[in-house]
Amino acid sequence: GAGVSQSPSNKVTEKGKDVELRCDPISGHTALYWYRQSLGQGLEFLIYFQGNSAPDKSGLPSDRFSAERTGGSVSTLTIQRTQQEDSAVYLCASSWKGGGLSSTDTQYFGPGTRLTVL
Amino acid sequence: QKEVEQNSGPLSVPEGAIASLNCTYSDRVSQSFFWYRQYSGKSPELIMSIYSNGDKEDGRFTAQLNKASQYVSLLIRDSQPSDSATYLCAVFTGGGNKLTFGTGTQLKVEL
C-alpha cells in the first residue's frame, strides 16, 4: 500500500474489556513497531518485530498487552482487561530492515488509533 | 536522567526567523539520530536524520550533531507559520532495536 494503515482510527471501550488494534505496514517492510503516545507525552516504545525473529517485547507495560504479526505483514496489538490509564494514541510504524544502534532505517508512521477507556 | 531530553516549549519565533531546537541524549554509543515533526492530531513524519558529527542541511532545515557533547539540534531557517508543530528528537538506544523519543518541543511561528 501507499503507507502504513491502522484500524480502527478511534476506539471507545469500557474498563475491563479487551481491544484489538490492527496495523498494515508498507508492503515490503520487514520491521514493524508499536508505540503509545499519551496526551502531551512523547512516544513510548512498546514492541518491535523484525522478519521472522522473536519480537522485542521490552516496552510492553504489563502482561495485559500482547502483539503478534502474522505472515510477516499485518500486526495486531491486543490489550486485555483495559484500564483507564491505557487511554492513548497507539501508533504503528514500519521500516525496511529494522533497528540497531547504527541503523539508518527510516520509520514511517501510520495515522494511529485513539483508544479511550471509560 | 531521561534517555532523550528536550525542552517542551513552547518556543515562539517570528515568521522569517531561525528556530533552534535542541536535544540531549544519555547513551554514548548511540549513532543514529532523527528529527520528526508532529502536527496536532497527526502522526510523526521524518524531517531529518543524521549519523555523523557536524551539520547536515536539507532545504531550510539543518541538523547538527555533536557526539562528544551528546547533543543534537535542528535549525529551521526562514520559519513559516506552517512549521508550527511539535518536533520530536529520536535516538536508537540501548544497543537494541528501540527508537527512544524525547517528549518533543512545541514550536510556534508567529506572523
Coordinates of N, CA, C and O in Angstrom, one line a residue, chain B:
Chain B
Q1 N 18.0 10.3 34.9 CA 18.2 11.1 33.7 C 17.4 10.4 32.6 O 17.5 9.2 32.4
K2 N 16.6 11.2 31.9 CA 15.9 10.6 30.7 C 16.9 10.3 29.6 O 17.9 11.0 29.5
E3 N 16.6 9.3 28.8 CA 17.5 8.9 27.7 C 17.6 10.0 26.7 O 18.6 10.2 26.1
V4 N 16.5 10.6 26.4 CA 16.4 11.7 25.4 C 15.7 12.9 26.0 O 14.5 12.7 26.4
E5 N 16.3 14.0 26.0 CA 15.7 15.2 26.7 C 15.5 16.3 25.7 O 16.5 16.7 25.0
Q6 N 14.4 17.0 25.8 CA 14.1 18.2 25.0 C 13.3 19.1 25.9 O 12.6 18.7 26.8
N7 N 13.5 20.4 25.6 CA 12.7 21.4 26.3 C 11.3 21.3 25.7 O 11.1 21.3 24.4
S8 N 10.3 21.3 26.5 CA 8.9 21.2 26.0 C 8.4 22.4 25.3 O 7.5 22.3 24.4
G9 N 9.0 23.6 25.6 CA 8.5 24.8 25.0 C 7.2 25.3 25.6 O 7.0 25.0 26.8
P10 N 6.4 26.1 24.9 CA 6.5 26.4 23.5 C 7.7 27.4 23.2 O 8.0 28.2 24.0
L11 N 8.3 27.1 22.1 CA 9.3 28.0 21.5 C 8.6 28.9 20.5 O 8.0 28.4 19.5
S12 N 8.5 30.2 20.7 CA 7.9 31.1 19.8 C 8.9 31.9 19.0 O 9.8 32.5 19.7
V13 N 8.8 31.9 17.7 CA 9.7 32.7 16.9 C 8.9 33.5 15.9 O 7.8 33.0 15.5
P14 N 9.3 34.7 15.5 CA 8.6 35.4 14.4 C 8.8 34.8 13.1 O 9.8 34.1 12.8
E15 N 7.9 35.0 12.2 CA 8.0 34.5 10.8 C 9.3 35.0 10.2 O 9.6 36.2 10.3
G16 N 10.0 34.1 9.5 CA 11.3 34.5 8.9 C 12.5 34.4 9.7 O 13.6 34.4 9.2
A17 N 12.3 34.1 11.0 CA 13.5 34.0 11.9 C 14.0 32.5 11.9 O 13.4 31.6 11.2
I18 N 15.1 32.3 12.6 CA 15.7 31.0 12.7 C 15.1 30.4 14.0 O 15.3 31.0 15.1
A19 N 14.6 29.2 13.9 CA 14.2 28.4 15.1 C 15.3 27.4 15.4 O 15.7 26.7 14.5
S20 N 15.6 27.3 16.7 CA 16.7 26.4 17.1 C 16.1 25.4 18.1 O 15.6 25.8 19.2
L21 N 16.1 24.1 17.8 CA 15.5 23.1 18.6 C 16.7 22.2 19.1 O 17.5 21.8 18.3
N22 N 16.7 21.9 20.4 CA 17.8 21.2 21.0 C 17.4 19.9 21.6 O 16.3 19.8 22.1
C23 N 18.3 19.0 21.7 CA 18.1 17.6 22.2 C 19.4 17.1 22.8 O 20.4 17.2 22.1
T24 N 19.3 16.5 23.9 CA 20.5 15.8 24.5 C 20.1 14.3 24.8 O 18.9 14.0 25.0
Y25 N 21.1 13.5 24.7 CA 20.8 12.1 24.9 C 21.9 11.5 25.8 O 23.0 12.0 26.0
S26 N 21.5 10.4 26.5 CA 22.4 9.9 27.5 C 23.3 8.7 27.1 O 24.3 8.4 27.7
D27 N 22.8 7.9 26.0 CA 23.6 6.7 25.6 C 24.7 7.1 24.7 O 24.5 7.4 23.6
R28 N 25.9 7.0 25.2 CA 27.1 7.4 24.5 C 27.4 6.6 23.2 O 28.0 7.1 22.3
V29 N 26.8 5.4 23.1 CA 27.1 4.6 22.0 C 26.1 4.8 20.8 O 26.2 4.2 19.8
S30 N 25.1 5.6 21.1 CA 24.1 5.9 20.0 C 24.8 6.5 18.8 O 25.7 7.3 18.9
Q31 N 24.3 6.1 17.6 CA 24.9 6.5 16.4 C 23.9 7.1 15.4 O 24.3 7.7 14.4
S32 N 22.6 6.9 15.7 CA 21.6 7.3 14.7 C 20.6 8.2 15.4 O 20.1 7.9 16.4
F33 N 20.4 9.4 14.7 CA 19.6 10.4 15.3 C 18.6 10.9 14.3 O 18.9 11.1 13.1
F34 N 17.4 11.2 14.8 CA 16.3 11.6 13.9 C 15.5 12.7 14.5 O 15.3 12.8 15.7
W35 N 15.0 13.6 13.6 CA 14.1 14.6 14.0 C 12.7 14.3 13.2 O 12.7 14.2 12.0
Y36 N 11.7 14.2 14.0 CA 10.3 14.1 13.5 C 9.5 15.3 13.8 O 9.7 15.9 14.8
R37 N 8.6 15.6 12.9 CA 7.7 16.7 13.1 C 6.3 16.1 13.3 O 5.9 15.2 12.5
Q38 N 5.5 16.6 14.2 CA 4.2 16.1 14.5 C 3.2 17.2 14.6 O 3.3 18.0 15.6
Y39 N 2.3 17.3 13.7 CA 1.2 18.3 13.8 C 0.2 17.8 14.8 O 0.0 16.6 14.9
S40 N -0.5 18.7 15.4 CA -1.5 18.3 16.4 C -2.5 17.3 15.8 O -3.1 17.6 14.7
G41 N -2.7 16.2 16.4 CA -3.7 15.2 16.0 C -3.2 14.3 14.9 O -4.0 13.5 14.4
K42 N -2.0 14.5 14.5 CA -1.4 13.7 13.3 C -0.3 12.8 13.8 O 0.2 13.0 15.0
S43 N 0.2 11.9 13.0 CA 1.3 11.1 13.4 C 2.6 11.7 13.0 O 2.7 12.6 12.1
P44 N 3.7 11.3 13.6 CA 5.0 11.9 13.3 C 5.5 11.6 11.9 O 5.2 10.6 11.3
E45 N 6.2 12.6 11.3 CA 6.8 12.4 10.0 C 8.3 12.8 10.1 O 8.6 13.8 10.7
L46 N 9.1 12.1 9.4 CA 10.5 12.3 9.4 C 10.9 13.6 8.7 O 10.5 13.9 7.6
I47 N 11.7 14.4 9.4 CA 12.2 15.7 8.9 C 13.7 15.5 8.4 O 14.1 15.8 7.3
M48 N 14.5 15.0 9.4 CA 15.9 14.9 9.1 C 16.5 13.7 9.9 O 16.0 13.3 10.9
S49 N 17.5 13.1 9.3 CA 18.3 12.1 10.0 C 19.7 12.5 10.0 O 20.2 13.1 9.0
I50 N 20.5 12.1 11.0 CA 21.9 12.5 11.0 C 22.7 11.4 11.7 O 22.2 10.9 12.8
Y51 N 23.9 11.0 11.2 CA 24.6 9.9 11.8 C 26.1 10.3 12.1 O 26.8 9.6 12.8
S52 N 26.6 11.4 11.5 CA 28.0 11.8 11.7 C 28.0 13.2 12.3 O 27.1 14.0 12.2
N53 N 29.1 13.4 13.1 CA 29.3 14.7 13.7 C 29.3 15.8 12.6 O 29.8 15.6 11.5
G54 N 28.8 17.0 13.0 CA 28.8 18.1 12.1 C 27.4 18.5 11.7 O 26.4 18.2 12.4
D55 N 27.3 19.2 10.6 CA 26.0 19.7 10.1 C 25.5 18.9 8.9 O 26.3 18.4 8.1
K56 N 24.2 18.8 8.8 CA 23.6 18.2 7.6 C 22.4 19.1 7.2 O 21.6 19.4 8.0
E57 N 22.5 19.6 6.0 CA 21.5 20.5 5.5 C 20.5 19.9 4.5 O 20.9 19.1 3.6
D58 N 19.2 20.3 4.6 CA 18.2 19.9 3.7 C 17.2 21.0 3.5 O 16.3 21.1 4.4
G59 N 17.4 21.8 2.5 CA 16.5 22.9 2.3 C 16.6 23.9 3.5 O 17.7 24.3 3.8
R60 N 15.5 24.2 4.1 CA 15.5 25.2 5.2 C 16.0 24.5 6.6 O 16.1 25.2 7.6
F61 N 16.2 23.2 6.5 CA 16.5 22.5 7.8 C 17.9 22.1 7.8 O 18.5 21.7 6.8
T62 N 18.5 22.3 9.0 CA 19.9 21.9 9.3 C 19.9 21.1 10.6 O 19.5 21.6 11.6
A63 N 20.4 19.9 10.5 CA 20.6 19.1 11.7 C 22.1 19.2 12.1 O 23.0 19.2 11.3
Q64 N 22.3 19.3 13.4 CA 23.7 19.4 13.9 C 23.9 18.3 15.0 O 23.1 18.2 15.8
L65 N 25.0 17.6 14.9 CA 25.3 16.5 15.8 C 26.7 16.7 16.4 O 27.7 17.0 15.7
N66 N 26.7 16.6 17.7 CA 28.0 16.6 18.5 C 28.0 15.5 19.4 O 27.4 15.5 20.5
K67 N 28.6 14.4 19.0 CA 28.6 13.1 19.8 C 29.4 13.3 21.1 O 29.0 12.7 22.1
A68 N 30.4 14.1 21.1 CA 31.2 14.3 22.3 C 30.4 14.9 23.4 O 30.5 14.6 24.6
S69 N 29.5 15.9 23.0 CA 28.6 16.6 24.0 C 27.3 15.9 24.1 O 26.4 16.3 24.9
Q70 N 27.1 14.8 23.3 CA 25.8 14.1 23.3 C 24.6 15.1 23.1 O 23.7 15.1 23.8
Y71 N 24.7 15.8 22.0 CA 23.8 16.9 21.7 C 23.5 16.9 20.2 O 24.4 16.7 19.3
V72 N 22.2 17.0 19.9 CA 21.8 17.1 18.5 C 20.8 18.2 18.4 O 19.9 18.4 19.3
S73 N 20.8 19.0 17.4 CA 19.9 20.1 17.3 C 19.3 20.2 15.8 O 19.9 19.6 14.9
L74 N 18.3 21.0 15.7 CA 17.6 21.2 14.4 C 17.4 22.7 14.3 O 16.8 23.3 15.2
L75 N 17.9 23.2 13.2 CA 17.7 24.6 12.9 C 16.7 24.7 11.7 O 16.9 24.0 10.7
I76 N 15.8 25.6 11.9 CA 14.8 25.9 10.8 C 15.0 27.3 10.4 O 14.7 28.3 11.2
R77 N 15.5 27.5 9.2 CA 15.7 28.9 8.7 C 14.4 29.4 8.0 O 13.6 28.6 7.5
D78 N 14.3 30.7 8.0 CA 13.1 31.4 7.4 C 11.8 30.7 7.8 O 11.0 30.2 7.0
S79 N 11.6 30.6 9.2 CA 10.5 29.9 9.7 C 9.2 30.4 9.2 O 9.0 31.6 9.0
Q80 N 8.3 29.5 8.9 CA 7.0 29.8 8.4 C 5.9 29.3 9.3 O 6.1 28.4 10.1
P81 N 4.7 30.0 9.3 CA 3.6 29.5 10.2 C 3.3 28.0 10.0 O 3.0 27.3 11.0
S82 N 3.6 27.5 8.8 CA 3.3 26.0 8.6 C 4.3 25.2 9.3 O 4.1 23.9 9.4
D83 N 5.4 25.8 9.8 CA 6.4 25.0 10.6 C 5.9 24.8 12.1 O 6.5 24.0 12.8
S84 N 4.8 25.5 12.4 CA 4.3 25.3 13.8 C 3.8 23.9 14.0 O 2.9 23.4 13.4
A85 N 4.5 23.2 15.0 CA 4.2 21.8 15.2 C 5.1 21.4 16.4 O 5.8 22.3 17.0
T86 N 5.0 20.2 16.8 CA 5.9 19.6 17.8 C 7.0 18.8 17.2 O 6.7 18.0 16.3
Y87 N 8.2 19.1 17.6 CA 9.4 18.5 16.9 C 9.9 17.4 17.9 O 10.3 17.8 19.0
L88 N 10.0 16.2 17.5 CA 10.4 15.1 18.3 C 11.8 14.7 17.9 O 12.1 14.4 16.7
C89 N 12.7 14.6 18.9 CA 14.1 14.1 18.7 C 14.0 12.6 19.0 O 13.4 12.2 20.0
A90 N 14.7 11.7 18.2 CA 14.6 10.3 18.4 C 16.0 9.7 18.2 O 16.8 10.1 17.3
V91 N 16.4 8.8 19.1 CA 17.7 8.2 19.1 C 17.6 6.7 19.3 O 16.8 6.2 20.1
F92 N 18.3 5.9 18.5 CA 18.4 4.5 18.7 C 19.3 4.3 20.0 O 20.4 4.7 20.0
T93 N 18.8 3.6 21.0 CA 19.5 3.5 22.2 C 19.6 2.1 22.7 O 18.9 1.2 22.2
G94 N 20.4 1.9 23.7 CA 20.5 0.6 24.4 C 21.0 -0.5 23.7 O 20.9 -1.7 24.1
G95 N 21.6 -0.3 22.5 CA 22.2 -1.4 21.8 C 21.2 -2.3 21.2 O 21.5 -3.4 20.6
G96 N 20.0 -1.9 21.2 CA 18.9 -2.8 20.7 C 18.1 -2.2 19.6 O 18.7 -1.4 18.8
N97 N 16.9 -2.4 19.6 CA 16.0 -2.0 18.5 C 15.1 -0.9 18.8 O 14.3 -0.5 18.0
K98 N 15.3 -0.3 20.0 CA 14.4 0.7 20.5 C 14.7 2.1 20.0 O 15.9 2.5 20.2
L99 N 13.8 2.7 19.3 CA 14.0 4.1 19.0 C 13.4 4.9 20.1 O 12.1 4.9 20.3
T100 N 14.2 5.6 20.9 CA 13.7 6.4 22.0 C 13.4 7.8 21.6 O 14.3 8.5 21.1
F101 N 12.2 8.3 21.9 CA 11.8 9.6 21.6 C 11.9 10.5 22.8 O 11.6 10.1 23.9
G102 N 12.2 11.8 22.5 CA 12.0 12.8 23.5 C 10.6 13.2 23.6 O 9.8 12.8 22.8
T103 N 10.2 14.0 24.6 CA 8.8 14.4 24.7 C 8.4 15.5 23.7 O 7.2 15.8 23.6
G104 N 9.4 16.0 23.0 CA 9.1 17.0 21.9 C 9.1 18.4 22.4 O 8.9 18.8 23.6
T105 N 9.4 19.3 21.4 CA 9.4 20.8 21.6 C 8.3 21.3 20.7 O 8.3 21.1 19.5
Q106 N 7.4 22.1 21.3 CA 6.4 22.7 20.6 C 6.9 24.0 20.0 O 7.4 24.9 20.7
L107 N 6.8 24.2 18.7 CA 7.3 25.4 18.0 C 6.1 26.2 17.5 O 5.2 25.6 16.9
K108 N 6.1 27.5 17.8 CA 5.0 28.4 17.3 C 5.7 29.5 16.5 O 6.5 30.2 17.0
V109 N 5.3 29.5 15.2 CA 5.9 30.6 14.3 C 4.8 31.6 14.2 O 3.7 31.3 13.7
E110 N 5.1 32.8 14.7 CA 4.1 33.9 14.7 C 4.2 34.9 13.6 O 5.3 35.2 13.1
L111 N 3.0 35.3 13.0 CA 3.0 36.2 11.9 C 3.5 37.6 12.4 O 3.3 38.0 13.6

